[in-house]
Coordinates of C-alpha atoms and ligand atoms in Angstrom, one line a residue:
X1225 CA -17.4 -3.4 -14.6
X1226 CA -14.8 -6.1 -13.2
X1227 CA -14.5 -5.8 -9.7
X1228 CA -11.4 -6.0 -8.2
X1229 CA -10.1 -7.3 -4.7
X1230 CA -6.6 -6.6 -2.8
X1231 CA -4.5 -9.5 -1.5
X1232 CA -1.6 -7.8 0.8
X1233 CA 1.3 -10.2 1.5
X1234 CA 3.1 -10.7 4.5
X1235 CA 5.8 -8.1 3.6
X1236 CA 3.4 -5.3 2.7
X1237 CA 0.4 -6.3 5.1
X1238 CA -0.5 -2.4 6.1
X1239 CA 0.7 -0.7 2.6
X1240 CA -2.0 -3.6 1.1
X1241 CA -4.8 -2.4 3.8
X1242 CA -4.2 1.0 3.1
X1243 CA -4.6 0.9 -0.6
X1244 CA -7.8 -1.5 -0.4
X1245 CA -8.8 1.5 2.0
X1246 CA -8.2 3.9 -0.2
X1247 CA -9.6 2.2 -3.5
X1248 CA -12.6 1.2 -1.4
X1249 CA -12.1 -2.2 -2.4
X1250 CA -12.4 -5.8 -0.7
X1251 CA -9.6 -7.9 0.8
X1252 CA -8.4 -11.2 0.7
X1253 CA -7.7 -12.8 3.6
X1254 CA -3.6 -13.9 3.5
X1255 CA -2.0 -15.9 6.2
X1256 CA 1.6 -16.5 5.9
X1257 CA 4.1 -19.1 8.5
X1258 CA 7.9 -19.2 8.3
X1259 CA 8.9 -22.4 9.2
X1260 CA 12.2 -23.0 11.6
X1261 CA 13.9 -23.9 8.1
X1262 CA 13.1 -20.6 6.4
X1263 CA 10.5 -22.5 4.5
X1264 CA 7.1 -20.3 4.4
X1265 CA 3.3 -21.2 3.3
X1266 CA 0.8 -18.9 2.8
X1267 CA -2.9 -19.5 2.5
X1268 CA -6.0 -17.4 1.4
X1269 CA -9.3 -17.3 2.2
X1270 CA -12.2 -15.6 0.2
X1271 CA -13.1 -16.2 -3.5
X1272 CA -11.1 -14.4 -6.1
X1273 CA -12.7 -16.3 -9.2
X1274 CA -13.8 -14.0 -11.8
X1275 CA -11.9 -11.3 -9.8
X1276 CA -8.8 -8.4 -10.6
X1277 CA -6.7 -9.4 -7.7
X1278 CA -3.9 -6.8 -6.6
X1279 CA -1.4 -9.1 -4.7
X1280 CA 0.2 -6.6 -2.7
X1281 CA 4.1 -7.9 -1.4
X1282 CA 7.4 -5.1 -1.5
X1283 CA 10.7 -7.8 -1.9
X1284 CA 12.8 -6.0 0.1
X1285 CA 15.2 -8.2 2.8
X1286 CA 14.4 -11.2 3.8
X1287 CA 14.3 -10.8 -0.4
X1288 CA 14.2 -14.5 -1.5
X1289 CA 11.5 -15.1 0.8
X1290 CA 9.2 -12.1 0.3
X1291 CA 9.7 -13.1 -3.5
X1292 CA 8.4 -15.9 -3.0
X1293 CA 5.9 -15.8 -1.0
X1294 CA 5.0 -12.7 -4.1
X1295 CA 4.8 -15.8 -6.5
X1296 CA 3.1 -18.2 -3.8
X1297 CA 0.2 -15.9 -3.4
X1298 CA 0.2 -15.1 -7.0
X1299 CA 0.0 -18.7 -8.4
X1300 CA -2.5 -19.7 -5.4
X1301 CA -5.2 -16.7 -7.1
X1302 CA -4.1 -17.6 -10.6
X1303 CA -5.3 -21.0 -9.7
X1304 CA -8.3 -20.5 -8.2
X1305 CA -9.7 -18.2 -11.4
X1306 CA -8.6 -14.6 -10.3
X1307 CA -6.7 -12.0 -12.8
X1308 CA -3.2 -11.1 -11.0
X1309 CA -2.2 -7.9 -10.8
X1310 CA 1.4 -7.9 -9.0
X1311 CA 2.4 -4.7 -7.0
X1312 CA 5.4 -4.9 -6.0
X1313 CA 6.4 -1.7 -4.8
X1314 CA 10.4 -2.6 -3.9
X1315 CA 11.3 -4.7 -6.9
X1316 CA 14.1 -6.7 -5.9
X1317 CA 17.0 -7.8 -8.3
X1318 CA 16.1 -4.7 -10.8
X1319 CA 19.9 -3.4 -10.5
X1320 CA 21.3 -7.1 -12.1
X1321 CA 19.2 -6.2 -15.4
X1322 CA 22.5 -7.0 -18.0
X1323 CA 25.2 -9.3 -17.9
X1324 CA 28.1 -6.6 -16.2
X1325 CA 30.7 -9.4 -16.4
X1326 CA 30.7 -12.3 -18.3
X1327 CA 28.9 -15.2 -17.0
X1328 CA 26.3 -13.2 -15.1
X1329 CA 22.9 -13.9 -14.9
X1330 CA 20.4 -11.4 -15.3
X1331 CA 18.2 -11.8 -12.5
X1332 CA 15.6 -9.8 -13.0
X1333 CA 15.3 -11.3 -16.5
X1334 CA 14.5 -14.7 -14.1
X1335 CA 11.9 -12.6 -11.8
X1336 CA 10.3 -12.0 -14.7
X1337 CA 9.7 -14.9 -16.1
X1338 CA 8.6 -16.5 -12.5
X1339 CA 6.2 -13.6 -12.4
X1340 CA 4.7 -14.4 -15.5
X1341 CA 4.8 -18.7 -14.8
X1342 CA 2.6 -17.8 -11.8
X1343 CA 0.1 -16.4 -13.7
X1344 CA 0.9 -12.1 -13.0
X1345 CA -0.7 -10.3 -15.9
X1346 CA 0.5 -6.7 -14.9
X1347 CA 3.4 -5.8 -12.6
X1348 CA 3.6 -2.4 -10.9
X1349 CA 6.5 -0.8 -9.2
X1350 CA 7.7 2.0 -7.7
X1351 CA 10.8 3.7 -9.3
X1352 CA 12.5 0.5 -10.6
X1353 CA 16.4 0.9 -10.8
X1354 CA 16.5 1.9 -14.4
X1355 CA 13.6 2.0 -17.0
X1356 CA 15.2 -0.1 -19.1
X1357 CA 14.9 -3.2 -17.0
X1358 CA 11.1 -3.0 -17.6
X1359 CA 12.1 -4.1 -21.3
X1360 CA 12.2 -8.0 -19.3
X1361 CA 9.1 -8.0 -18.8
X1362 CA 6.9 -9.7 -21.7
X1363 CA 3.9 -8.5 -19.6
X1364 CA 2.7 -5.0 -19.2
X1365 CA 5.4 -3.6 -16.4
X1366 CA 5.1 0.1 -15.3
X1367 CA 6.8 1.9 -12.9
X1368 CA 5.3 4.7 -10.7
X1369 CA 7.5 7.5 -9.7
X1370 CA 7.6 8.7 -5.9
X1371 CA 10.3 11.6 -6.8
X1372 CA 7.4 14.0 -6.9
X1373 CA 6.0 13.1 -3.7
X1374 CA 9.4 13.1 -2.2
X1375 CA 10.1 16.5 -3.7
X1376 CA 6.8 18.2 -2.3
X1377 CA 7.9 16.7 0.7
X1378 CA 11.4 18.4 1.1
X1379 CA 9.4 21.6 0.0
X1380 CA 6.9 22.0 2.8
X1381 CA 9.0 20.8 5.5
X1382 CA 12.7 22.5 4.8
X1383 CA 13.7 25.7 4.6
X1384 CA 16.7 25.4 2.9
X1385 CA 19.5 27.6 1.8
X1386 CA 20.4 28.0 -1.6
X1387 CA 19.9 24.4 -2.1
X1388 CA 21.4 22.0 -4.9
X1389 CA 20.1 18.7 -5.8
X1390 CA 22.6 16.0 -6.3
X1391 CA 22.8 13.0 -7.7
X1392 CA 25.8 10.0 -6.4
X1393 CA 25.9 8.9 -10.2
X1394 CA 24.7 8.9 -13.9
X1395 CA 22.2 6.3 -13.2
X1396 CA 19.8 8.7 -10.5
X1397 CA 20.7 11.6 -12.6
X1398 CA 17.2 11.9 -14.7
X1399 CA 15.4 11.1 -10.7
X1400 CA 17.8 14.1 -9.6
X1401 CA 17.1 16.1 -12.8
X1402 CA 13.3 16.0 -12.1
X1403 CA 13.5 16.7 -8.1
X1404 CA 15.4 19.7 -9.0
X1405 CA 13.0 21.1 -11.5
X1406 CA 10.1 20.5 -9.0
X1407 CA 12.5 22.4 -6.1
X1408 CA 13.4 25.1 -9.0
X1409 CA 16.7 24.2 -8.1
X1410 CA 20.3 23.6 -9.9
X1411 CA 21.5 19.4 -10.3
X1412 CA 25.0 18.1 -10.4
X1413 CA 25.8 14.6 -10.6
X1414 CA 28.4 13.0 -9.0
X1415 CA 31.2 10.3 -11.0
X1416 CA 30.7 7.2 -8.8
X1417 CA 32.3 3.9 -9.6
X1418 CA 31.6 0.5 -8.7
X1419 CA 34.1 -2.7 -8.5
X1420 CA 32.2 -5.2 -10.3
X1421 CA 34.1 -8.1 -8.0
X1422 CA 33.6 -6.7 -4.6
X1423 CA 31.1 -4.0 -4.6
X1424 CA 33.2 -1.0 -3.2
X1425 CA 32.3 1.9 -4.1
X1426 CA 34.5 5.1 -5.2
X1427 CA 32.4 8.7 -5.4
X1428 CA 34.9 11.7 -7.1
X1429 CA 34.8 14.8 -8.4
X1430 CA 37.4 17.2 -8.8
X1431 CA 35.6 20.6 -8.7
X1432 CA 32.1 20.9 -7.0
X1433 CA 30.6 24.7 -5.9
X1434 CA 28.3 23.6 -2.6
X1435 CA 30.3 25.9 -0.7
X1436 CA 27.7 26.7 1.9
X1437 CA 25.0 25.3 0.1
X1438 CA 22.1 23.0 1.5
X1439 CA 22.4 19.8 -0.8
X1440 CA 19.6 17.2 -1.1
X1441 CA 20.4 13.8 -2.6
X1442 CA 18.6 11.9 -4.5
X1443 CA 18.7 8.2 -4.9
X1444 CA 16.6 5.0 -5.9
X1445 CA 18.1 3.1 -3.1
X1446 CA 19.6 2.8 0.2
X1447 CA 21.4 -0.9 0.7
X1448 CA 24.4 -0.8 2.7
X1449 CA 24.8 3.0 2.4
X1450 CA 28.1 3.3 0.6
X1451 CA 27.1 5.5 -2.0
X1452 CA 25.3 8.2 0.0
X1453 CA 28.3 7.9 2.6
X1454 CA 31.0 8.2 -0.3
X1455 CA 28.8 11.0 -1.3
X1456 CA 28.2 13.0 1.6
X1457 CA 32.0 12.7 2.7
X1458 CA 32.7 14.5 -0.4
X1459 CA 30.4 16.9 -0.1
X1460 CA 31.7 17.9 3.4
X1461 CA 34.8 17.7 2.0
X1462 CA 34.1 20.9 -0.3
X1463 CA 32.0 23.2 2.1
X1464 CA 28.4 21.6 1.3
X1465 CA 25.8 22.9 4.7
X1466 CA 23.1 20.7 5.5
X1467 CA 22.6 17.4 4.2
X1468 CA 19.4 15.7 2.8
X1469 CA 18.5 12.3 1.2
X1470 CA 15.5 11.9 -0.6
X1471 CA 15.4 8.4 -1.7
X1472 CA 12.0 6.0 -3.1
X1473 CA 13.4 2.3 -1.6
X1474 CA 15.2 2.0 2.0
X1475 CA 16.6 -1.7 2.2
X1476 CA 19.1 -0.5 4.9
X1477 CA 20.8 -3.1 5.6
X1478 CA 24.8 -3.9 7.8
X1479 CA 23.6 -1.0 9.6
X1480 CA 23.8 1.9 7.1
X1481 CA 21.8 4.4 8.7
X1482 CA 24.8 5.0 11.4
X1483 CA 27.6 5.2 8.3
X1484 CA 25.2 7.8 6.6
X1485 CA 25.0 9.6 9.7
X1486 CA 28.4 9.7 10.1
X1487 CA 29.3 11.0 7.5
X1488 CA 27.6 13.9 7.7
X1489 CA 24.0 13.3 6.6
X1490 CA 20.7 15.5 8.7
X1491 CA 18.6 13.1 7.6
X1492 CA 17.2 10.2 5.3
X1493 CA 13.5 10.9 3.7
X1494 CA 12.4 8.0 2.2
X1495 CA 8.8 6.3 1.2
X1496 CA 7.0 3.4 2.6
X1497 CA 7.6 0.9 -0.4
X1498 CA 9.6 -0.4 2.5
X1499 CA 8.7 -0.1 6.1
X1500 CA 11.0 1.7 8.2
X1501 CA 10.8 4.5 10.3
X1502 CA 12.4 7.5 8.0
X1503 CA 9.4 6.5 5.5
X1504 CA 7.8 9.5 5.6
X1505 CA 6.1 9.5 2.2
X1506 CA 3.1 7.2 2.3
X1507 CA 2.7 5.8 -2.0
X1508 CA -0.3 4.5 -1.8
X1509 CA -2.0 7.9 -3.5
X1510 CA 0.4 7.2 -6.5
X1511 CA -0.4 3.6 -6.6
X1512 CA -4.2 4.2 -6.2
X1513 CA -4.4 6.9 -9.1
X1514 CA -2.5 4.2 -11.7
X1515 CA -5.4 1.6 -10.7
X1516 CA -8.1 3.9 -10.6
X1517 CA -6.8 4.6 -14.3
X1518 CA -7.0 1.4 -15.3
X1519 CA -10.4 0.4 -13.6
X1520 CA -13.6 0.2 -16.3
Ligands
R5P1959 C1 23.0 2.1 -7.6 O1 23.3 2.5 -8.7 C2 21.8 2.5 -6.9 O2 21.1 3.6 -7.5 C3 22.2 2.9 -5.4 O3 23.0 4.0 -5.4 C4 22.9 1.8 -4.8 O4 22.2 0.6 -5.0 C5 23.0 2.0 -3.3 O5 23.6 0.9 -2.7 P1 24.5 1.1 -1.4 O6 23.7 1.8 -0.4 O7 24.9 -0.3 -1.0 O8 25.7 1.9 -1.8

């Protein structure tokens, strides 16, 4: 049997522990600096030749440098005779996966092919933007779903009333779709539109019946908070009770836990792909049952 070792970057030091806990499995020691400049190196100790390395690092703000420390640490075990095996449980840049306007690159068409110059020969995520962007990868690329986890979360600590699952747009409909089914709940999803130039956000919908429901949204990600705020204004706007947000990846960034407040939201549920303090679902169960499947 090929035995395997965990590397946790610098951005996902204790999610790394915990799954090398969890899988009973060795460590490899990873030491990270960030010079003045923004520059980082990163250095390893303990021997990975011969070995299934899990480099452990989520690419969530300060992304360009969590990315690349990913592909640092990656090319340092590739090099010294270990089998990469990328988690990377916040997959940075999987929303730019097509050309929206002309001229665009599609980044995560890039990520890819760093990943795989570095030597990854698997990537795993955690409920990437859209399946589709896994179609860049010309690696195995799978992505793990925390909407179940989330969902038996909201279960067992909310009593809610007559609750409706919704979805801020088309793309998290299918996330919102499932959540509802494991909640034995209605879905609705919402029309939101995004300007391509400058990012704003519009959220309408001419009739919606949460008159004195509990909703729960459901969402891939948090950024700036525009969308659940746009959302959740709406909602309010037509009669809606309590307000939940599930959502798998919190980046919240130009303070977008205070708009979401504002606007009406109880409270934000999210999963530790990212640290912050409203990840209350821990992934590394999810993550350790797709290795443990693919250990021999
Ligand atoms: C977009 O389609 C995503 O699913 C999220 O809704 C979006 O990225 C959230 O970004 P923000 O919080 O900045 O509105």
């Amino acid at each position: 049997m090929a035995s395997w070792m965990v590397a946790p970057g610098p951005a996902s030091k204790e999610l790394g522990e915990q799954l090398a806990k969890r899988l009973s499995l060795p460590m490899v020691e990873v030491h990270s600096t960030v010079f003045p400049d923004g520059e980082c190196k990163i250095r390893i100790t303990g021997d990975v030749r011969g070995k299934r390395v899990i480099v452990v690092q989520s690419t969530y703000p300060p992304t360009d440098t969590h990315l690349l420390q990913a592909l640092m640490l990656s090319h340092r075990v590739s090099q010294d005779g270990g089998e990469v095996y990328a988690l990377i449980p916040y997959l940075a840049y999987a929303r730019q996966d097509k050309e929206f306007l002309q001229g665009e690159i599609v980044s995560l068409a890039v990520v890819s092919r760093l990943l795989r110059a570095v030597g990854v020969k698997r990537l795993v995520t955690v409920d990437i933007h859209s399946v589709e962007g896994l179609g860049h990868f010309s690696f195995p690329a799978y992505s793990v779903s925390a909407i179940p986890a989330l969902a038996e979360y909201v279960k067992q600590h909310y009593s809610l009333h007559q609750p409706i699952v919704v979805s801020p747009d088309f793309g998290a409909s299918a996330r919102a779709e499932g959540f509802a089914k494991l909640l034995s709940s209605e879905h609705i999803v919402l029309r939101k539109t995004r300007d391509r130039v400058t990012g704003e956000v519009r959220v309408e919908e001419e009739r919606l019946e949460v008159e004195d429901r509990d909703v729960v949204m459901v969402d891939d990600i948090i950024s700036t908070g525009g969308s659940v705020e746009k959302a959740a204004k709406l909602l309010k706007k037509h009669g809606a009770g309590r307000i939940i947000v599930a959502c798998t990846h919190l980046v919240m960034v130009r303070g977008a836990m205070e708009r979401i407040s504002k606007a009406g939201v109880e409270e934000v549920i999210g999963t530790n792909t990212i640290p912050h303090p409203s990840a209350k679902v821990d992934i590394t169960p999810l993550i350790a049952e797709h290795f443990t499947s693919i250990m021999d």
